[in-house]
Structure formats: C-alpha cells, structure tokens
CSV table of C-alpha atoms in Angstrom, one decimal:
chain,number,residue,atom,x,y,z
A,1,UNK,CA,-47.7,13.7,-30.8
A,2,UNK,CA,-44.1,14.0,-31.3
A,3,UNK,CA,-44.3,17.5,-29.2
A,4,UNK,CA,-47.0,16.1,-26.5
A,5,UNK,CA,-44.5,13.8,-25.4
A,6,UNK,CA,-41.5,16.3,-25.5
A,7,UNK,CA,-43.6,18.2,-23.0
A,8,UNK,CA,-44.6,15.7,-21.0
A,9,UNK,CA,-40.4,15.0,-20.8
A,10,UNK,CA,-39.9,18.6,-20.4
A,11,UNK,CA,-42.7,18.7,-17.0
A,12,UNK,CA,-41.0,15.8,-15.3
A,13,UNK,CA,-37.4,17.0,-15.8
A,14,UNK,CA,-38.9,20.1,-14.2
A,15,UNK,CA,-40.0,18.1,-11.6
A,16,UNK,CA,-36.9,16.3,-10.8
A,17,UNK,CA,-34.5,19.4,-11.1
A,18,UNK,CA,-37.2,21.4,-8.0
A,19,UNK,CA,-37.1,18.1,-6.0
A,20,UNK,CA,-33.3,17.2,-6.2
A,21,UNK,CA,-32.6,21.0,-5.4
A,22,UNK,CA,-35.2,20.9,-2.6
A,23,UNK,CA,-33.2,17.8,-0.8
A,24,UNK,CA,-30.3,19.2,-2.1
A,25,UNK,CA,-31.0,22.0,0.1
A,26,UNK,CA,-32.8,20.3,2.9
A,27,UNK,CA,-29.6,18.3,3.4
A,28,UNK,CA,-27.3,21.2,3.4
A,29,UNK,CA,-29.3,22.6,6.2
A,30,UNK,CA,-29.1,19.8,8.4
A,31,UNK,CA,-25.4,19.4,7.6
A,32,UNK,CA,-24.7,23.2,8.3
A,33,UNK,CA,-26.8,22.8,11.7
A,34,UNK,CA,-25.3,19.9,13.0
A,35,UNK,CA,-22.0,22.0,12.0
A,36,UNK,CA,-23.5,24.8,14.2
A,37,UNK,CA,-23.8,21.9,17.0
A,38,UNK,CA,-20.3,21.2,17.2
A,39,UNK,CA,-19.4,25.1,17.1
A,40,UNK,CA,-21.3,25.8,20.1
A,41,UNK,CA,-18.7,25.3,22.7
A,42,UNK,CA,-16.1,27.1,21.2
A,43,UNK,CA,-18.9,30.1,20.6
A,44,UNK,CA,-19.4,29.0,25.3
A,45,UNK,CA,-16.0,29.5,25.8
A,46,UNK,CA,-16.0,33.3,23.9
A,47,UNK,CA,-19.4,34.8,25.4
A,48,UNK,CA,-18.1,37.6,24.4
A,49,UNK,CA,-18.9,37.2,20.4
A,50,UNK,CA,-22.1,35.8,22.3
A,51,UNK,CA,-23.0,38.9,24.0
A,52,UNK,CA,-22.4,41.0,21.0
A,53,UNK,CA,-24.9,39.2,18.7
A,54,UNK,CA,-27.2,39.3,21.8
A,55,UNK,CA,-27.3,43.0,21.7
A,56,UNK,CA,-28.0,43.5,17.3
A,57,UNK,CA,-30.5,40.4,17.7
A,58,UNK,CA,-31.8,40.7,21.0
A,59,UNK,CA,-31.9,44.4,22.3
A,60,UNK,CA,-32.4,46.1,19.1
A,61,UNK,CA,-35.4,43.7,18.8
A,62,UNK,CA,-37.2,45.1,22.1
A,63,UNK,CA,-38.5,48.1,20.9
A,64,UNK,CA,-40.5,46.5,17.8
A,65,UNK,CA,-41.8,43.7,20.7
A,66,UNK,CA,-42.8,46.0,23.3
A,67,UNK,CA,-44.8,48.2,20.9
A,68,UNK,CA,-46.8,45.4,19.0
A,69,UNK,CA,-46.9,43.8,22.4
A,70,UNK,CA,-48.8,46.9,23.7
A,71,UNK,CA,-51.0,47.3,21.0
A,72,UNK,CA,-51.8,43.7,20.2
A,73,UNK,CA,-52.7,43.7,24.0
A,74,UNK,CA,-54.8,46.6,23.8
A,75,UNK,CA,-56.6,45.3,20.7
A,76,UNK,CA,-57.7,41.9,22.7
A,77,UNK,CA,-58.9,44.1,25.4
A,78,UNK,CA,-61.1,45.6,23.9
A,79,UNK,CA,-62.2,43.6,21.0
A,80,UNK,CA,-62.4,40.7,24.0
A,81,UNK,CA,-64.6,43.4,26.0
A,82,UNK,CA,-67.0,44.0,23.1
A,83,UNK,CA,-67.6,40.3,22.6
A,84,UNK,CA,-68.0,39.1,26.7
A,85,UNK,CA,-69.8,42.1,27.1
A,86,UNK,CA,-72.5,40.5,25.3
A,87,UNK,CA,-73.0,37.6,26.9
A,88,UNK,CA,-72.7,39.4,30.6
A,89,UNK,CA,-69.0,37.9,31.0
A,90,UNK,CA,-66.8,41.0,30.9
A,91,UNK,CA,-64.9,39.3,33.7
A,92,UNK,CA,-64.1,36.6,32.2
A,93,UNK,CA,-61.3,38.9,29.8
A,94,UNK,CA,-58.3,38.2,32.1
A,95,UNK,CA,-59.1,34.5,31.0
A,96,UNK,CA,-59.1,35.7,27.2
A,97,UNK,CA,-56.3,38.0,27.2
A,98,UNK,CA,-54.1,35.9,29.3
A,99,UNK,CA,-54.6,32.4,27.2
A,100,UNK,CA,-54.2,34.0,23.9
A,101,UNK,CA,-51.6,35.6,24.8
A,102,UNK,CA,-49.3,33.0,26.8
A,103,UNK,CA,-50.6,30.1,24.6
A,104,UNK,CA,-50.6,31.6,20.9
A,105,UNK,CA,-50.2,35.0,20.4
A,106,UNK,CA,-47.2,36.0,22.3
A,107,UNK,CA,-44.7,33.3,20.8
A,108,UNK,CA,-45.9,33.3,17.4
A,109,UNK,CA,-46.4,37.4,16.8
A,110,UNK,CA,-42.7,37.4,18.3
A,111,UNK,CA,-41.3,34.5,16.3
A,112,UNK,CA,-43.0,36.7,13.1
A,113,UNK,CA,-41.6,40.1,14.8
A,114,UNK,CA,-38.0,38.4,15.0
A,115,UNK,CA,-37.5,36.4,11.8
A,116,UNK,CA,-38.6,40.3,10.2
A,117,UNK,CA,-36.7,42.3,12.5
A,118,UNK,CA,-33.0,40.1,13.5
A,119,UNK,CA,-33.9,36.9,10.8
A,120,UNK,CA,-33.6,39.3,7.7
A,121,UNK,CA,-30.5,41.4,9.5
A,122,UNK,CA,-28.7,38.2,10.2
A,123,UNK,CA,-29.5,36.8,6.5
A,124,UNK,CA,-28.2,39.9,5.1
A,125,UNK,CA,-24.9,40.5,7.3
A,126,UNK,CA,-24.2,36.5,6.5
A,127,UNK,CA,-25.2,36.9,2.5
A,128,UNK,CA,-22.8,39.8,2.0
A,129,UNK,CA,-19.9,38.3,3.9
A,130,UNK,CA,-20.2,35.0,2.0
A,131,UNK,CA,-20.4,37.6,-1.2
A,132,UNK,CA,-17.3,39.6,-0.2
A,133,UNK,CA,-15.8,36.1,0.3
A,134,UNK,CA,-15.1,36.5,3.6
A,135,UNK,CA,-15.4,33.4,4.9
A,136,UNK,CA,-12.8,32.2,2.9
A,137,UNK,CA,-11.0,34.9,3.7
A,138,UNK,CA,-11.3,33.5,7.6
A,139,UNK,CA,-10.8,30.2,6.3
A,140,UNK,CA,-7.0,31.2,5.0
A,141,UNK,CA,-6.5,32.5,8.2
A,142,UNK,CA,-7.6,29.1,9.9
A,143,UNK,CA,-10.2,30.9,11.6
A,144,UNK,CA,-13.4,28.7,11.5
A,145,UNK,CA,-16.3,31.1,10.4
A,146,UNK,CA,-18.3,28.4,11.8
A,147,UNK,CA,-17.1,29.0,15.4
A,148,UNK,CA,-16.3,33.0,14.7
A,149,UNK,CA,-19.5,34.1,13.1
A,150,UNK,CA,-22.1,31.7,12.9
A,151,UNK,CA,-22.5,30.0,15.9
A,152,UNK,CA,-22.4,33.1,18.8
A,153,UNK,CA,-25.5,34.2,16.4
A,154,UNK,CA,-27.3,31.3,16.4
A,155,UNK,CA,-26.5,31.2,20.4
A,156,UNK,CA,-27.8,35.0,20.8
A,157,UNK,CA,-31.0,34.3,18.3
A,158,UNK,CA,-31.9,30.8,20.6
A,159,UNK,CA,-31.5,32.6,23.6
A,160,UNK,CA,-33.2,35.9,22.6
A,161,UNK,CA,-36.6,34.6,21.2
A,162,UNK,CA,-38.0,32.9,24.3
A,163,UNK,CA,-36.9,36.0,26.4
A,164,UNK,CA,-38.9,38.6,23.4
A,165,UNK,CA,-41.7,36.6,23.4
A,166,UNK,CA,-42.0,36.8,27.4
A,167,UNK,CA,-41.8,40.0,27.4
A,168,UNK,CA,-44.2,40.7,24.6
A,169,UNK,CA,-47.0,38.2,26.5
A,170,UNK,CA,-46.5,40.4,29.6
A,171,UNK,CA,-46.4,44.1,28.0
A,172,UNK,CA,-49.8,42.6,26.3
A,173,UNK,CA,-51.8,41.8,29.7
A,174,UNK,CA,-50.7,44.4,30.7
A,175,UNK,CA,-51.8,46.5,27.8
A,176,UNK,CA,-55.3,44.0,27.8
A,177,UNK,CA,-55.4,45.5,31.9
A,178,UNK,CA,-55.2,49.1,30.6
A,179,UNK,CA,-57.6,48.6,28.1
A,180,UNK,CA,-60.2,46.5,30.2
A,181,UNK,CA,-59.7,48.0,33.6
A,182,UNK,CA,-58.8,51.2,33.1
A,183,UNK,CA,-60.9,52.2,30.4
A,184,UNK,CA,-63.7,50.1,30.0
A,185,UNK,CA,-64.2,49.1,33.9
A,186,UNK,CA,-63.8,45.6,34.3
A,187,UNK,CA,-63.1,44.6,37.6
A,188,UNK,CA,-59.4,44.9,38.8
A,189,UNK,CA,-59.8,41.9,40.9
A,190,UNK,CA,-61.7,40.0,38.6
A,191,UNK,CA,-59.4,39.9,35.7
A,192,UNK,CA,-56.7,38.5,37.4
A,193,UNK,CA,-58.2,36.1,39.5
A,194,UNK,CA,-60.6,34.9,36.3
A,195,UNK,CA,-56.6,34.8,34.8
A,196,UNK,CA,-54.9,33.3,37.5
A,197,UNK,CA,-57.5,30.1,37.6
A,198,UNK,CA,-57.3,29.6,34.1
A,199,UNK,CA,-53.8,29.9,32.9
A,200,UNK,CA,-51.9,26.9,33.9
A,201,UNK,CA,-48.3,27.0,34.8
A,202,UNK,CA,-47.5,23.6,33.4
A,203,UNK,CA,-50.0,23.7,30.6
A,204,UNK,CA,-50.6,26.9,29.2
A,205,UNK,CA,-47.4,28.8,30.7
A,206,UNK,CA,-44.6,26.5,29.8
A,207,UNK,CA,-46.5,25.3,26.4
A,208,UNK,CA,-45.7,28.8,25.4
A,209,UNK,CA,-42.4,28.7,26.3
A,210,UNK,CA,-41.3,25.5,24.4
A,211,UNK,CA,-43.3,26.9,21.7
A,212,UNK,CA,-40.8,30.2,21.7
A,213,UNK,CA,-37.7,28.2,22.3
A,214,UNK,CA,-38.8,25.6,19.1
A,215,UNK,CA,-39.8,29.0,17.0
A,216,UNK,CA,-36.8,30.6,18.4
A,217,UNK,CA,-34.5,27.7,17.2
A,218,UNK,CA,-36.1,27.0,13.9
A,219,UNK,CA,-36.2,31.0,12.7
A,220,UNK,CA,-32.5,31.4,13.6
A,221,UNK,CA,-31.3,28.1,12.0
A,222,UNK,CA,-33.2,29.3,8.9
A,223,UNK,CA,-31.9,32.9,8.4
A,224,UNK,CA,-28.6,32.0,8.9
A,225,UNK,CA,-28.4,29.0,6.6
A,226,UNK,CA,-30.0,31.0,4.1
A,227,UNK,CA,-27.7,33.7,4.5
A,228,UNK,CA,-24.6,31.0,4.3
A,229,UNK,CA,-26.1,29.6,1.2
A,230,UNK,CA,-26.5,32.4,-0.4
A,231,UNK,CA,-26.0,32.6,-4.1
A,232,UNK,CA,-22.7,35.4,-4.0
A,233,UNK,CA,-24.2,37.9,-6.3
A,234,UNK,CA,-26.2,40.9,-5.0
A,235,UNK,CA,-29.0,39.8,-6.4
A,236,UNK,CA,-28.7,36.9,-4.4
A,237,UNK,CA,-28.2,38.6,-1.0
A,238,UNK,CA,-31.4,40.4,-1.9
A,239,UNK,CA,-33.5,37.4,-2.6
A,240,UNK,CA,-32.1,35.4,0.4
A,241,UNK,CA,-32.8,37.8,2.8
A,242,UNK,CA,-36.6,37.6,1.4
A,243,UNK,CA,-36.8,33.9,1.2
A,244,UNK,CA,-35.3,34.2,5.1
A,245,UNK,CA,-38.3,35.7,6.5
A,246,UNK,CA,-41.1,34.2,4.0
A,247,UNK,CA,-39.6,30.8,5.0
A,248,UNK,CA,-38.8,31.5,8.3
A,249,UNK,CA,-42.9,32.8,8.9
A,250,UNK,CA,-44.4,29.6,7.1
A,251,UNK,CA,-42.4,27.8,9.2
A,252,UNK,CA,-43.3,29.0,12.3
A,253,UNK,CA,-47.3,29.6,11.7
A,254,UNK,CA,-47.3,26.0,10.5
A,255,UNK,CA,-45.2,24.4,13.4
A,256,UNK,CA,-47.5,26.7,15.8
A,257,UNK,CA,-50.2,24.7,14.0
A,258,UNK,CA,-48.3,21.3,14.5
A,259,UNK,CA,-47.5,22.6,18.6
A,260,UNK,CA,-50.6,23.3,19.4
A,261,UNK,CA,-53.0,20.2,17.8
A,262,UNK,CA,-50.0,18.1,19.9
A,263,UNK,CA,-50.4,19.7,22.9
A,264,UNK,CA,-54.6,20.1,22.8
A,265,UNK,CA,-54.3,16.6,22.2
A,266,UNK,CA,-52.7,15.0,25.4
A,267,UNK,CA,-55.5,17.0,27.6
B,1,UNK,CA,-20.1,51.6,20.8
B,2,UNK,CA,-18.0,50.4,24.1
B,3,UNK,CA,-17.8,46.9,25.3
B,4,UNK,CA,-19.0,48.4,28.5
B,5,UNK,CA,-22.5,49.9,27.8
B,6,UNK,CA,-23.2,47.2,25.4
B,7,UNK,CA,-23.0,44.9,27.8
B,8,UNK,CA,-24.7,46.8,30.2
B,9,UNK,CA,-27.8,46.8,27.2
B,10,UNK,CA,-27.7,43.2,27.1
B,11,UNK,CA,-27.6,42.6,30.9
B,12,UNK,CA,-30.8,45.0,31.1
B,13,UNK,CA,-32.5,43.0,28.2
B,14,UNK,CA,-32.0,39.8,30.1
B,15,UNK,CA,-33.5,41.4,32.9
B,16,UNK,CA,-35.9,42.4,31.1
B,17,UNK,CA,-36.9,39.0,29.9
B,18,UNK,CA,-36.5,37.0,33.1
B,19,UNK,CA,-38.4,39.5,34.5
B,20,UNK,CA,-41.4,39.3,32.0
B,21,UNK,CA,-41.2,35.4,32.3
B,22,UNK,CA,-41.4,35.8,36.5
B,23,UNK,CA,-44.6,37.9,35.6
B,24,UNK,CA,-46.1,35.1,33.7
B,25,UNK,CA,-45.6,32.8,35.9
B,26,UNK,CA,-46.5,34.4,39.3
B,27,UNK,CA,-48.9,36.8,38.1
B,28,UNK,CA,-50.7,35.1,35.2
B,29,UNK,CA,-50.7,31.6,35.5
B,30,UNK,CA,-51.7,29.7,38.6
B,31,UNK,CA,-47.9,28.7,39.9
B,32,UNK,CA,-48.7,30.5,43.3
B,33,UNK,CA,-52.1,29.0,44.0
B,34,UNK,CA,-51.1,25.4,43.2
B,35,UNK,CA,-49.4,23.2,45.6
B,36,UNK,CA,-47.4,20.8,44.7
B,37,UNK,CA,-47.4,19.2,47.4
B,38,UNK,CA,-48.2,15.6,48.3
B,39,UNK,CA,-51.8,14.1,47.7
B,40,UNK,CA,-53.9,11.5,48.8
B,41,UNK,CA,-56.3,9.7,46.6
B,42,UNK,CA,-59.7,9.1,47.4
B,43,UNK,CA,-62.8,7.7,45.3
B,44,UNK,CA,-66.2,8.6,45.1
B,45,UNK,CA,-69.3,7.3,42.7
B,46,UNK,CA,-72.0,9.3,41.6
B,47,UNK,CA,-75.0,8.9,39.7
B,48,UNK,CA,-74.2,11.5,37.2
B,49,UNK,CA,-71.5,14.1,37.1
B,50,UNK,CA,-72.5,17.0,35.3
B,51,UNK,CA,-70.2,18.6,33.5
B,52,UNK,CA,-67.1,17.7,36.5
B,53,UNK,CA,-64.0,17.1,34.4
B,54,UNK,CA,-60.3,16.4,35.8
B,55,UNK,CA,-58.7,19.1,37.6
B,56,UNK,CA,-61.9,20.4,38.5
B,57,UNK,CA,-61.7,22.0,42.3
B,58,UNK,CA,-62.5,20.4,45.3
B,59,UNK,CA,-63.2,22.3,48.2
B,60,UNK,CA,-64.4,22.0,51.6
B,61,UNK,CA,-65.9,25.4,53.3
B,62,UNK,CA,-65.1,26.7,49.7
B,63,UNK,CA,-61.5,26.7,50.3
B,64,UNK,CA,-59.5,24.5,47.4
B,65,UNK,CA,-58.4,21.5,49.1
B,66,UNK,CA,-57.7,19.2,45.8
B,67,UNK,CA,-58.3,18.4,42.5
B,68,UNK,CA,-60.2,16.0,40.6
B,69,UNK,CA,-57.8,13.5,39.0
B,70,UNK,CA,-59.4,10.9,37.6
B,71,UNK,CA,-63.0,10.2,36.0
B,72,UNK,CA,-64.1,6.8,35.0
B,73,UNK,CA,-67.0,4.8,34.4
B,74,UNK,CA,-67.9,1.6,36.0
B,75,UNK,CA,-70.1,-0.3,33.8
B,76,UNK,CA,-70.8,-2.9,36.0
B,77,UNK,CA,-72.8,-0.3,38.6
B,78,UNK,CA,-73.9,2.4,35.5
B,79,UNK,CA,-72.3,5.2,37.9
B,80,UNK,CA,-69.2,7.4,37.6
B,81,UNK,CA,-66.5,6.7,39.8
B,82,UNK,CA,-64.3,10.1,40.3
B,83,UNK,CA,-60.8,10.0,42.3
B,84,UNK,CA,-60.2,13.3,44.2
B,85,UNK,CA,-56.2,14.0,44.8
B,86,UNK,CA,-56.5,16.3,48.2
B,87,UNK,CA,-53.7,18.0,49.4
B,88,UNK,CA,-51.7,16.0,51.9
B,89,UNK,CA,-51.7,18.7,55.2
B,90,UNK,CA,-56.0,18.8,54.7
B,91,UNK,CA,-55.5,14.6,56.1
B,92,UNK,CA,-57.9,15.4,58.9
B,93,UNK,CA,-61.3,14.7,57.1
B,94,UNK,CA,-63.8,11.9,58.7
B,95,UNK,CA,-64.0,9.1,56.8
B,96,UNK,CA,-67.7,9.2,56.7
B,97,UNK,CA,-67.6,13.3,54.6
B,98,UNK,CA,-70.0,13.9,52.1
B,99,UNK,CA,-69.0,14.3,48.3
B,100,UNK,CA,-71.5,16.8,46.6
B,101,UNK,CA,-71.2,18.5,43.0
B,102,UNK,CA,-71.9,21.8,42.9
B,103,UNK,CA,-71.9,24.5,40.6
B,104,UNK,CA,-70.5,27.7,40.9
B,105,UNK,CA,-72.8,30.6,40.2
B,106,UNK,CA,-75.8,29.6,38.4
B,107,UNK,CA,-73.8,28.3,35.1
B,108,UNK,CA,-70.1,28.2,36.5
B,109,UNK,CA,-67.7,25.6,36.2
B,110,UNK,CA,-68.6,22.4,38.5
B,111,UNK,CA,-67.0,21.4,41.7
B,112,UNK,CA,-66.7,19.0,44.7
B,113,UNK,CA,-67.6,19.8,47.7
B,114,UNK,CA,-66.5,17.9,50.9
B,115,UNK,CA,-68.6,17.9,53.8
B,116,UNK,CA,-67.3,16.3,57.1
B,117,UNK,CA,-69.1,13.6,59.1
B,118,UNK,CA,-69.0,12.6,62.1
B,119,UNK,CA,-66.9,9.2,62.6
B,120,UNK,CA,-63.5,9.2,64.5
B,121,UNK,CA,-61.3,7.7,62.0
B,122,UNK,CA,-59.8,10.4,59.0
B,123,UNK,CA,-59.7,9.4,55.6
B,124,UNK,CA,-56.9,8.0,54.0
B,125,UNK,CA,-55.1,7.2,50.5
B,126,UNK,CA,-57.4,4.8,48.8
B,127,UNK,CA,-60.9,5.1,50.6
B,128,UNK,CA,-63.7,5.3,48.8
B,129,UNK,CA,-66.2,8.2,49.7
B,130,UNK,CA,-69.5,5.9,50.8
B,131,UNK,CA,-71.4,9.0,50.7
B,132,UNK,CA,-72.0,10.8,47.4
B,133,UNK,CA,-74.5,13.4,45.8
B,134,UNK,CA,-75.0,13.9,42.2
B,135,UNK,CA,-74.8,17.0,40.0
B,136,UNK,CA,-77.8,19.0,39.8
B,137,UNK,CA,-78.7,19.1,36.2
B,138,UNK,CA,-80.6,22.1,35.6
B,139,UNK,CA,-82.6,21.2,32.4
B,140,UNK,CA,-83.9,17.8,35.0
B,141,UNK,CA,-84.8,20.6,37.7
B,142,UNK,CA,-86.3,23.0,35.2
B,143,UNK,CA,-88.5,19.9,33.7
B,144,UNK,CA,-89.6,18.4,37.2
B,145,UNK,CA,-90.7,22.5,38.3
B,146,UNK,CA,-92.6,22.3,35.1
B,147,UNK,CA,-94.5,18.9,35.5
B,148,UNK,CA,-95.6,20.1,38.7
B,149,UNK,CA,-96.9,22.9,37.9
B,150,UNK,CA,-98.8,20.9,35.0
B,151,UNK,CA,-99.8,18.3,37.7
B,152,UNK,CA,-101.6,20.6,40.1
C-alpha cells in the first residue's frame, strides 16, 4: 500500500517537473522572440550582417530546393498522369500539379527542406557559441548578441523561406511540364490553361505564400531559440540541433494542417 | 569569401525568388485572366441550378464576361436566385438577355450563358434577369429519353 502510493506520488511529481519545464520553456521562447522584435531595427540599420546570413541560410539552401523541387515535380507528373489517365482526364494534370504544388506541397516540402538544411546549421552555430560562452563574451564587450547575431538570422531565415518555397513550386511545374508534356504527351496548351483556370491568385497563390512566410517565421524562431537555449555541454549542442529540426517539422506539418482546414473553411 | 561576390550570390538568389514568385502568379494562377475591374450586379432565378456554384463563369458568345457571386434560395418562390457580377466595360447588354446554364463538355463545370434580347434599354446594377433557363440535369434527360422509349 505504503509503495502504491509512493508511486502514485512519484508519477505526478513526474508530471509536474515535464509540465513546469514545458511552460518554463514555452515562456522563454516568447520572451527571447519578443527580444528578437526589438533587435530588428538595429539588425535594418546593418543589412550587412543581414545579407551575410542571407547567403549561409538562403543561397546555400537553393541547391537542396531546386533538386527536390525538380523531382518532387516530376513524381506528381507522372504519378498524376497514371491516375487521370484513367479516367480520360490527362489534361486536367496542370490543375493537379499546379494546386498541389502552390497550395501544399511547395511551402511545406520547403519549410521541411529548410528547418533540415539552415534550421539545424543555425541551431548548431548558436549552440556552440552559447557553449564557448560567447555571448557573454559580447556581452562584456556591450555588444548585444541579440542585435549582433541573432536577429540579422532570424531576418535572413523570414525572408529566405517564402523566396525557397517559390522557387521550389515553380522548378516543380515545371518539372510536372517535363514529365507530362514532354514525355508522356499531354497537351502543351492544355496543361496550362486547365492550370491557369484553376489556380487562384488570391486563393490558392497567396494562401501559399502566407503559409511559407508563417512556416518560414515559426522554423527560424525555433532553431534559433533552441540553439540560444542550449544546455552548454557538447552533448547538448548535439541534442539541440536534433530537437531543432524534429520540433521545427511537427510544427510546421501540424500548422500546415491548422492553415489549410482555416482556409478551406472560409470558401 | 569577398564581400563582393557574396553579395552578388545573394542578389542572384533574390532574383531568383522574385522571379519564381512572378512565375506563379502570371503563369500559374489566374492573375492575368482576371480583371479586377469594376462589376455590376445583376439577379437571375432559376428553377434549378445544377451544380452552378460562386465564381462559376459567365460568358456571353463564350467569352468570360463575369462571375457568379452570389447563390441563394428564396423559399417563398422554391427557386434559386443567383447574382452575376459582370465586368463593368461589357455594360451594353439589353435588359431583356437570356440567362441559361450550361455545361461545358458533356460533364464539365457549369456556366452562365448570356444571351442578348432585343429591348433598347442596357442592363444595369441591380436588375433582375426576367428571363432564365434552368440547368439541364442529365440523369432527368436520361430518364425522360427512357420513358419514351418505354411509352411507344
């Protein structure tokens, strides 16, 4: 009896200690964001720090987007081929390729290709500095890592992501074109006009974009906070880094989830 | 690496993804067929609708002169009563036109097709169309074809 109840104790101090850490964090996030909010000018007035987190997040990003974009394209073409084709609507693939694209594919696949590809570098660079005490090393210089390091990446990661995922939506129609037109021989004026009448700008175009500016927002706010909060050991860089992209994909499939039921909705 | 060609990089991936989003929205979605331009409301009521929903094309000669912006029902009459939005520079329509649904292609998507009258005066913001076919339902045409055949 005596030990039942000891365990019972035991599973709600468990409890408590994963719930007060989980606020815990939850509130140093918002805390270190609103922190990034306030940095932002000073990060305006210095594009250059801007432009050079643009480059590692943004341009070394490309290559990884234009390459899934390609083949994710190509894949839709003709897997969207071998199912119209059934039904006598091979024309009708502009339609597929384009909505899953602009609508879903294109600024989640992105959001998942970034938080792997400039989430985990940024998590990283931020771990090890915090590690090698480097910020208070800034701090005793009365530099304001803050406005310094943190917010010209969160800048370069905001602006980057909506620009990727654009260019991975258009590498993939066009890879969808190669695919259906070229090689399977749908008809060139068919798919885009079939695309053109069903993709609307304000409701299918500009829902993805929100979509990659929200992903592109949230995946950057979470690898750097996770790389701020690291816990300064090695070890800690290394599990930080993971946690930045595991968290930072959750978060986006499930707020793609959230996007999409909201916008579906209003129609 | 030099503060020059780094910044050239980043110019060129900016480019790049104004570019890509230019493609999108010219080439993709439907930003260079729509107008948005100002429209004039008209009504029409039909007996049944088919499968017309809002934003569904109306076109006169086949050329896309609006959209359907409203569907309602009036359950005083039992009919639909559908408000077409048409484009503010096709003003030149007789008040007495013709509203018909079509379909386009044998199972397409639905649409309104104006047909011009006769009468003097032009249509304007808030007239209702007096004249209005239904939608042709195909599973009503299919049965009717069928009970003739039985009747004779």
């Amino acid at each position: 009896m005596q030990n039942i109840v000891c365990w019972i104790i035991n599973c709600f101090e468990l409890l408590g200690q994963w719930a007060t850490h989980l606020f815990e964090r939850t509130g140093r996030s918002a805390l270190f964001l609103s922190r990034i909010f306030q940095s932002i000018p000073f990060a305006i007035v210095r594009p250059w720090l801007v432009f050079q987190q643009l480059y590692s997040v943004g341009v070394l990003t490309i290559i990884i987007v234009l390459v899934a974009g390609a083949f994710v394209g190509m894949v839709l073409g003709l897997q969207g081929y071998n199912i119209l084709v059934r039904f006598n609507s091979e024309s009708s693939l502009g339609t597929m390729v384009g909505l899953t694209l602009v609508r879903e594919l294109g600024p989640v696949v992105t959001a998942l290709l970034f938080a792997g590809r400039a989430g985990s570098a940024l998590t990283a660079e931020l771990g090890l500095m915090k590690t090698t005490d480097q910020f208070s090393a800034m701090e005793m210089m009365a530099v304001d890592p803050f406005k310094r390091v943190i917010a010209p990446r969160f800048l370069a990661g905001f602006i980057s992501m909506p620009l990727l995922a654009a260019i991975f939506s258009a590498v993939g129609i066009y890879g969808g074109y190669f695919v259906g037109v070229a090689l399977l021989g749908v008809d060139d004026g068919a798919f885009w006009a079939q695309m053109q009448k069903s993709v609307d700008f304000h409701e299918d175009f500009m829902n993805g974009v929100w979509k990659s500016i929200t992903f592109g927002f949230v995946a950057t706010w979470i690898a750097l906070f996770e790389g701020y909060d690291t816990v300064p050991t090695s070890e800690g860089v290394g599990r930080a880094t993971t946690q930045s992209v595991v968290h930072a994909s959750l978060a986006v499939l499930a707020l793609n989830f959230i996007l999409t039921a909201l916008t579906l909705e209003t129609n | 690496m030099t503060r020059h060609t780094l910044e050239i990089w980043v110019g060129v991936f900016v480019a790049a993804g104004i570019a890509a989003l230019f493609v999108l929205a010219m080439k993709v979605s439907n930003l260079s067929t729509v107008t948005t331009g100002d429209t004039y409301k008209v009504t029409a009521r039909f007996d049944n609708i088919g499968g017309l929903s809002i934003r569904s094309p109306v076109k006169a000669s086949g050329v896309l002169v609006g959209r359907v912006s409203n569907i309602a029902y009036d359950d005083k009459t039992y009919s639909a009563i559908v408000t077409l939005s048409i484009q503010q520079n096709f003003n030149q329509f007789p008040a007495d036109s013709r509203a018909s649904i079509y379909t386009a292609g044998l199972l397409g998507e639905q649409y309104i097709e104006l047909l011009p009258g006769a009468e003097d005066d032009y249509l304007k913001d808030g007239d209702r169309l007096l004249m209005a076919d239904s939608a042709m339902i195909l599973e009503q045409m299919i049965g009717r074809i069928i009970a003739d055949k039985i009747s004779e």
